Amino acid sequence: MKKKLMATLLIVIIVLAFIFDYINGFHDAANSIATIVSTKVLTPFQAVLWAALFNFGAFFISKYLIGGFGIADTIAKSVTIQKGDHLALYVTLAALLSSIAWNLITWWFGIPSSSSHALIGGLIGAAVAHYQSFGVIVMSKVIPIVAFIVLAPFIGMLIAFVITIIIVHLCKRANPYRAEKWFKRLQLLSSAAFSLGHGGNDSQKVMGLIGAAMVASNFIPDLKSIPDWVPLSCFLAMGLGTMSGGWKIVKTMGTRITKVTPLEGVAAETAGAITLFLTEHFKIPVSTTHTITGSIIGVGATKRLSAVRWGVTVNLLWAWILTIPVSAVMAAAFFYIMKLFL
């Protein structure tokens, strides 16, 4: 009976994980398409198809070029879950439920929050609630994740600022009409690069959670034994979610932070892509939302600091700060509710 229950729970977790990935896709669609839509390089429909294609294509980049799914491993090992502990499956289930709830709440209000940090916060909150100890938190994994709440947007902002200055300097004598035409073409490439980074970073997070659940239920011996259909399904779910779009957040990202031109769109997306590829290389899960927001602020700051709507940015910052603790509390609550029926 215990084995049957664990198998059922594992199936529920996997299904919910794919739902989370789908929601993550449409919640974070704005990250990939906001600038390309606001500059009218592509229509919203064309943009989500373009982004979804490269979200899924990131599977092949991560597996064959980067050399594996390091971010999935970081997520799975951010808390200590004992192998064979059937209650550990409720930990991952509670983490998923809280992450889905936070994503839907922030999507409804058009707030570009981090799906990644919602997932990590949920996993920490549920694990602490189960084991009744903060000692289950693996600080060597969690501290870099928390640090990059600040560092990822700052790095994106700095790179975008530098790229924009270089481009402006190189193109100062170019014909404005011809230059804009070229930057619109280049934005297709920069948007594709950012979508690859987005897919590679975000799809792996749920993959790590599924892997942890599979190990806890003794379905696989270790994280290296995750079957190929898991990452493929995660990347596919992310791509399908992106195709669904997230128009409220597109408006915030594409127009409310600062007005973006094709040149600035290229700079922001290129900076975001560089940041995401670097963090994936070092196996650090970061928020694509934070990264592209910082990049957009960086290009806005090259004109003048007042070009950035700092009131909107401060509101976003509060959402970023609250995501992990709120998700942790929600996950702990979900875990205790489920425990009542065990």
Short mmCIF file of C-alpha atoms in Angstrom, two decimals:
data_model
loop_
_atom_site.label_atom_id
_atom_site.label_comp_id
_atom_site.label_asym_id
_atom_site.label_seq_id
_atom_site.Cartn_x
_atom_site.Cartn_y
_atom_site.Cartn_z
CA MET A 1 0.00 0.00 0.00
CA LYS A 2 2.86 2.33 0.87
CA LYS A 3 4.52 1.71 -2.51
CA LYS A 4 1.23 2.33 -4.32
CA LEU A 5 0.73 5.61 -2.43
CA MET A 6 4.28 6.78 -3.20
CA ALA A 7 3.82 5.92 -6.89
CA THR A 8 0.54 7.86 -7.00
CA LEU A 9 2.12 10.85 -5.24
CA LEU A 10 5.05 10.78 -7.65
CA ILE A 11 2.68 10.85 -10.64
CA VAL A 12 0.75 13.79 -9.10
CA ILE A 13 4.04 15.65 -8.48
CA ILE A 14 5.23 15.08 -12.06
CA VAL A 15 1.91 16.29 -13.52
CA LEU A 16 1.90 19.36 -11.26
CA ALA A 17 5.54 20.03 -12.14
CA PHE A 18 4.66 20.14 -15.84
CA ILE A 19 1.71 22.43 -15.02
CA PHE A 20 4.11 24.68 -13.10
CA ASP A 21 6.50 24.73 -16.07
CA TYR A 22 3.61 25.66 -18.35
CA ILE A 23 2.52 28.46 -15.99
CA ASN A 24 6.16 29.53 -15.68
CA GLY A 25 6.27 29.79 -19.47
CA PHE A 26 3.28 32.09 -19.85
CA HIS A 27 4.17 34.00 -16.66
CA ASP A 28 7.69 34.63 -17.98
CA ALA A 29 6.78 35.01 -21.67
CA ALA A 30 7.21 38.73 -21.16
CA ASN A 31 10.88 38.21 -20.34
CA SER A 32 11.54 36.96 -23.87
CA ILE A 33 9.11 39.05 -25.90
CA ALA A 34 8.45 42.33 -24.08
CA THR A 35 11.11 44.39 -25.87
CA ILE A 36 10.57 42.79 -29.29
CA VAL A 37 6.82 43.49 -29.06
CA SER A 38 7.19 47.02 -27.67
CA THR A 39 9.55 47.92 -30.54
CA LYS A 40 7.05 46.36 -33.03
CA VAL A 41 9.66 44.08 -34.58
CA LEU A 42 7.18 41.21 -34.27
CA THR A 43 3.49 41.00 -33.47
CA PRO A 44 2.64 39.47 -30.08
CA PHE A 45 1.61 36.18 -31.73
CA GLN A 46 4.77 35.98 -33.84
CA ALA A 47 6.88 36.86 -30.80
CA VAL A 48 5.52 34.09 -28.55
CA LEU A 49 6.01 31.50 -31.31
CA TRP A 50 9.57 32.72 -31.82
CA ALA A 51 10.35 32.64 -28.09
CA ALA A 52 8.69 29.23 -27.56
CA LEU A 53 10.77 27.67 -30.34
CA PHE A 54 14.02 28.75 -28.69
CA ASN A 55 12.78 27.90 -25.18
CA PHE A 56 12.48 24.29 -26.31
CA GLY A 57 15.67 24.44 -28.38
CA ALA A 58 17.55 25.30 -25.18
CA PHE A 59 17.29 21.59 -24.26
CA PHE A 60 19.89 20.73 -26.91
CA ILE A 61 22.16 23.64 -25.90
CA SER A 62 22.11 22.57 -22.23
CA LYS A 63 22.55 18.87 -22.90
CA TYR A 64 25.13 18.89 -25.68
CA LEU A 65 26.98 22.24 -25.50
CA ILE A 66 26.93 23.28 -21.84
CA GLY A 67 27.39 19.69 -20.75
CA GLY A 68 24.38 18.77 -18.66
CA PHE A 69 21.69 20.13 -16.39
CA GLY A 70 23.67 21.69 -13.55
CA ILE A 71 20.88 24.03 -12.44
CA ALA A 72 18.54 21.04 -11.94
CA ASP A 73 21.17 19.49 -9.69
CA THR A 74 21.48 22.73 -7.64
CA ILE A 75 17.70 22.93 -7.11
CA ALA A 76 17.42 19.25 -6.12
CA LYS A 77 20.23 19.63 -3.58
CA SER A 78 19.15 22.97 -2.07
CA VAL A 79 17.56 21.07 0.83
CA THR A 80 18.47 17.69 2.32
CA ILE A 81 15.72 15.17 1.56
CA GLN A 82 16.18 11.69 2.94
CA LYS A 83 15.97 8.88 0.41
CA GLY A 84 12.96 6.60 0.89
CA ASP A 85 11.13 9.13 3.10
CA HIS A 86 7.57 9.04 1.75
CA LEU A 87 6.77 12.32 3.52
CA ALA A 88 9.48 13.95 1.41
CA LEU A 89 7.09 13.63 -1.53
CA TYR A 90 4.65 15.85 0.36
CA VAL A 91 7.49 18.37 0.70
CA THR A 92 7.90 18.59 -3.08
CA LEU A 93 4.12 18.61 -3.55
CA ALA A 94 3.71 21.51 -1.09
CA ALA A 95 6.56 23.39 -2.81
CA LEU A 96 4.85 23.03 -6.18
CA LEU A 97 1.44 24.10 -4.87
CA SER A 98 2.84 27.25 -3.23
CA SER A 99 4.89 28.12 -6.33
CA ILE A 100 1.89 27.71 -8.64
CA ALA A 101 -0.25 29.83 -6.29
CA TRP A 102 2.38 32.63 -6.12
CA ASN A 103 2.85 32.59 -9.90
CA LEU A 104 -0.89 32.90 -10.52
CA ILE A 105 -1.28 35.69 -7.95
CA THR A 106 1.58 37.76 -9.39
CA TRP A 107 0.45 37.05 -12.97
CA TRP A 108 -3.07 38.26 -12.10
CA PHE A 109 -1.69 41.57 -10.80
CA GLY A 110 0.82 41.89 -13.65
CA ILE A 111 3.86 41.70 -11.37
CA PRO A 112 7.03 40.23 -12.97
CA SER A 113 8.06 38.08 -10.01
CA SER A 114 10.46 35.15 -10.08
CA SER A 115 9.06 31.66 -10.71
CA SER A 116 12.49 30.29 -9.80
CA HIS A 117 12.61 31.88 -6.37
CA ALA A 118 8.98 30.88 -5.73
CA LEU A 119 10.00 27.26 -6.32
CA ILE A 120 13.12 27.50 -4.13
CA GLY A 121 11.23 29.30 -1.36
CA GLY A 122 8.50 26.66 -1.49
CA LEU A 123 11.01 23.82 -1.25
CA ILE A 124 12.76 25.44 1.73
CA GLY A 125 9.52 26.21 3.57
CA ALA A 126 8.05 22.73 3.13
CA ALA A 127 11.34 20.98 4.04
CA VAL A 128 11.75 23.04 7.22
CA ALA A 129 8.11 22.34 8.15
CA HIS A 130 8.63 18.60 7.66
CA TYR A 131 11.99 18.11 9.36
CA GLN A 132 11.39 20.84 11.98
CA SER A 133 14.89 22.20 11.45
CA PHE A 134 16.63 24.89 9.43
CA GLY A 135 19.56 22.47 9.21
CA VAL A 136 17.95 20.84 6.16
CA ILE A 137 18.78 23.96 4.14
CA VAL A 138 22.01 23.42 2.19
CA MET A 139 23.53 26.89 2.55
CA SER A 140 26.25 26.31 -0.05
CA LYS A 141 23.48 25.97 -2.64
CA VAL A 142 20.97 28.51 -1.28
CA ILE A 143 23.28 31.46 -0.50
CA PRO A 144 24.38 31.98 -4.16
CA ILE A 145 20.72 31.75 -5.25
CA VAL A 146 19.70 34.43 -2.73
CA ALA A 147 22.74 36.59 -3.58
CA PHE A 148 21.78 36.57 -7.26
CA ILE A 149 18.43 38.17 -6.47
CA VAL A 150 20.55 41.34 -6.38
CA LEU A 151 23.50 40.29 -8.54
CA ALA A 152 21.60 39.00 -11.61
CA PRO A 153 19.75 42.29 -12.34
CA PHE A 154 22.88 44.29 -11.46
CA ILE A 155 25.03 42.23 -13.86
CA GLY A 156 22.36 42.51 -16.55
CA MET A 157 22.12 46.26 -15.98
CA LEU A 158 25.89 46.76 -16.12
CA ILE A 159 26.35 44.67 -19.29
CA ALA A 160 23.38 46.38 -20.99
CA PHE A 161 24.74 49.81 -20.07
CA VAL A 162 28.16 49.00 -21.55
CA ILE A 163 26.73 47.38 -24.71
CA THR A 164 24.42 50.36 -25.31
CA ILE A 165 27.28 52.87 -24.92
CA ILE A 166 29.46 50.86 -27.35
CA ILE A 167 26.67 50.55 -29.93
CA VAL A 168 25.80 54.26 -29.73
CA HIS A 169 29.47 55.18 -30.13
CA LEU A 170 29.96 52.87 -33.14
CA CYS A 171 26.76 53.99 -34.86
CA LYS A 172 26.87 57.71 -34.16
CA ARG A 173 27.47 58.52 -37.85
CA ALA A 174 25.10 55.91 -39.26
CA ASN A 175 21.95 56.81 -41.16
CA PRO A 176 19.17 56.68 -38.49
CA TYR A 177 16.60 55.01 -40.78
CA ARG A 178 19.04 52.37 -42.04
CA ALA A 179 20.43 51.76 -38.53
CA GLU A 180 16.96 51.20 -37.07
CA LYS A 181 16.19 48.75 -39.87
CA TRP A 182 19.33 46.75 -39.03
CA PHE A 183 18.64 46.78 -35.29
CA LYS A 184 15.15 45.42 -35.89
CA ARG A 185 16.75 42.49 -37.71
CA LEU A 186 19.37 42.07 -34.99
CA GLN A 187 16.65 42.04 -32.36
CA LEU A 188 15.39 38.76 -33.79
CA LEU A 189 18.79 37.26 -32.95
CA SER A 190 19.09 38.88 -29.51
CA SER A 191 15.56 37.80 -28.61
CA ALA A 192 16.34 34.24 -29.75
CA ALA A 193 19.52 34.22 -27.63
CA PHE A 194 17.63 35.42 -24.57
CA SER A 195 14.90 32.82 -25.12
CA LEU A 196 17.58 30.11 -25.25
CA GLY A 197 18.96 31.36 -21.93
CA HIS A 198 15.46 31.58 -20.47
CA GLY A 199 14.56 28.03 -21.51
CA GLY A 200 17.86 26.59 -20.33
CA ASN A 201 17.64 28.29 -16.95
CA ASP A 202 13.97 27.95 -16.03
CA SER A 203 13.11 24.52 -17.45
CA GLN A 204 15.81 22.87 -15.37
CA LYS A 205 14.36 24.06 -12.07
CA VAL A 206 11.29 21.85 -12.26
CA MET A 207 13.44 19.07 -13.64
CA GLY A 208 15.47 19.22 -10.40
CA LEU A 209 12.31 19.00 -8.29
CA ILE A 210 11.08 15.96 -10.24
CA GLY A 211 14.50 14.36 -9.85
CA ALA A 212 14.45 14.92 -6.07
CA ALA A 213 10.97 13.35 -5.88
CA MET A 214 12.11 10.35 -7.94
CA VAL A 215 15.12 9.78 -5.67
CA ALA A 216 13.01 10.17 -2.50
CA SER A 217 10.53 7.57 -3.78
CA ASN A 218 13.34 5.16 -4.78
CA PHE A 219 12.23 5.37 -8.41
CA ILE A 220 15.82 6.19 -9.42
CA PRO A 221 19.07 5.72 -7.40
CA ASP A 222 20.44 9.26 -7.91
CA LEU A 223 19.96 12.49 -9.86
CA LYS A 224 22.29 11.33 -12.64
CA SER A 225 19.76 8.61 -13.49
CA ILE A 226 16.89 10.97 -14.42
CA PRO A 227 15.32 9.49 -17.59
CA ASP A 228 15.55 11.59 -20.79
CA TRP A 229 11.79 12.08 -21.05
CA VAL A 230 11.87 14.29 -17.91
CA PRO A 231 14.05 17.14 -19.29
CA LEU A 232 12.42 16.88 -22.72
CA SER A 233 8.95 17.21 -21.18
CA CYS A 234 10.05 20.12 -18.97
CA PHE A 235 11.47 22.08 -21.90
CA LEU A 236 8.37 21.31 -24.00
CA ALA A 237 5.99 22.44 -21.23
CA MET A 238 7.97 25.67 -20.86
CA GLY A 239 7.74 26.32 -24.60
CA LEU A 240 3.99 25.65 -24.70
CA GLY A 241 3.51 28.00 -21.75
CA THR A 242 5.45 30.74 -23.50
CA MET A 243 3.15 30.35 -26.51
CA SER A 244 0.23 31.21 -24.23
CA GLY A 245 1.81 34.59 -23.45
CA GLY A 246 1.39 36.80 -20.38
CA TRP A 247 0.17 40.11 -21.71
CA LYS A 248 -0.25 41.99 -18.41
CA ILE A 249 3.43 41.43 -17.61
CA VAL A 250 4.45 42.24 -21.21
CA LYS A 251 2.98 45.72 -20.69
CA THR A 252 4.95 46.24 -17.45
CA MET A 253 8.24 44.97 -18.88
CA GLY A 254 7.96 46.52 -22.33
CA THR A 255 6.59 49.97 -21.61
CA ARG A 256 6.28 50.87 -17.93
CA ILE A 257 9.96 50.60 -16.89
CA THR A 258 11.36 52.68 -19.74
CA LYS A 259 10.63 53.34 -23.43
CA VAL A 260 12.68 50.86 -25.51
CA THR A 261 13.93 51.34 -29.09
CA PRO A 262 15.19 48.48 -31.35
CA LEU A 263 18.80 49.44 -30.54
CA GLU A 264 18.06 49.28 -26.82
CA GLY A 265 16.10 46.07 -27.27
CA VAL A 266 19.16 44.43 -28.83
CA ALA A 267 21.37 45.68 -25.98
CA ALA A 268 18.95 44.56 -23.23
CA GLU A 269 18.31 41.10 -24.68
CA THR A 270 22.00 40.50 -25.44
CA ALA A 271 22.95 41.52 -21.90
CA GLY A 272 20.24 39.28 -20.48
CA ALA A 273 21.34 36.33 -22.62
CA ILE A 274 25.01 36.74 -21.58
CA THR A 275 24.01 36.83 -17.91
CA LEU A 276 21.83 33.72 -18.22
CA PHE A 277 24.47 31.71 -20.08
CA LEU A 278 27.11 32.68 -17.51
CA THR A 279 24.94 31.69 -14.54
CA GLU A 280 23.95 28.42 -16.21
CA HIS A 281 27.63 27.66 -16.75
CA PHE A 282 28.23 28.14 -13.01
CA LYS A 283 25.05 26.13 -12.14
CA ILE A 284 23.40 29.07 -10.36
CA PRO A 285 19.60 29.29 -10.75
CA VAL A 286 18.68 32.93 -11.37
CA SER A 287 15.50 34.75 -12.21
CA THR A 288 15.13 35.59 -15.90
CA THR A 289 12.63 38.22 -14.77
CA HIS A 290 15.22 39.94 -12.58
CA THR A 291 17.85 39.64 -15.30
CA ILE A 292 15.89 41.22 -18.14
CA THR A 293 14.45 43.91 -15.83
CA GLY A 294 17.98 44.91 -14.83
CA SER A 295 19.02 44.91 -18.50
CA ILE A 296 16.10 47.17 -19.47
CA ILE A 297 17.00 49.54 -16.62
CA GLY A 298 20.61 49.53 -17.88
CA VAL A 299 19.66 50.70 -21.38
CA GLY A 300 17.28 53.30 -19.94
CA ALA A 301 19.99 54.69 -17.67
CA THR A 302 22.26 55.43 -20.67
CA LYS A 303 19.88 58.22 -21.74
CA ARG A 304 19.39 59.71 -18.31
CA LEU A 305 18.44 58.31 -14.92
CA SER A 306 15.02 59.96 -15.12
CA ALA A 307 14.25 57.87 -18.21
CA VAL A 308 13.74 54.90 -15.87
CA ARG A 309 10.43 54.90 -14.01
CA TRP A 310 11.94 54.18 -10.62
CA GLY A 311 8.54 54.00 -8.86
CA VAL A 312 7.63 50.95 -10.94
CA THR A 313 11.09 49.48 -10.40
CA VAL A 314 10.85 49.84 -6.59
CA ASN A 315 7.50 48.02 -6.62
CA LEU A 316 9.08 45.19 -8.62
CA LEU A 317 11.96 45.04 -6.13
CA TRP A 318 9.54 44.52 -3.25
CA ALA A 319 7.94 41.61 -5.14
CA TRP A 320 11.39 40.08 -5.67
CA ILE A 321 12.34 40.40 -1.98
CA LEU A 322 9.05 38.91 -0.77
CA THR A 323 8.91 35.96 -3.19
CA ILE A 324 11.12 33.49 -1.28
CA PRO A 325 9.74 34.13 2.26
CA VAL A 326 6.09 34.29 1.13
CA SER A 327 6.46 31.11 -0.94
CA ALA A 328 8.18 29.40 2.01
CA VAL A 329 5.33 30.29 4.40
CA MET A 330 2.70 29.18 1.87
CA ALA A 331 4.50 25.87 1.27
CA ALA A 332 4.77 25.22 5.02
CA ALA A 333 1.03 25.88 5.33
CA PHE A 334 0.27 23.49 2.46
CA PHE A 335 2.48 20.83 4.07
CA TYR A 336 0.76 21.12 7.48
CA ILE A 337 -2.69 20.96 5.83
CA MET A 338 -1.71 17.79 3.95
CA LYS A 339 -0.24 16.30 7.14
CA LEU A 340 -3.65 16.59 8.81
CA PHE A 341 -4.99 14.00 6.38
CA LEU A 342 -2.02 11.60 6.56
#
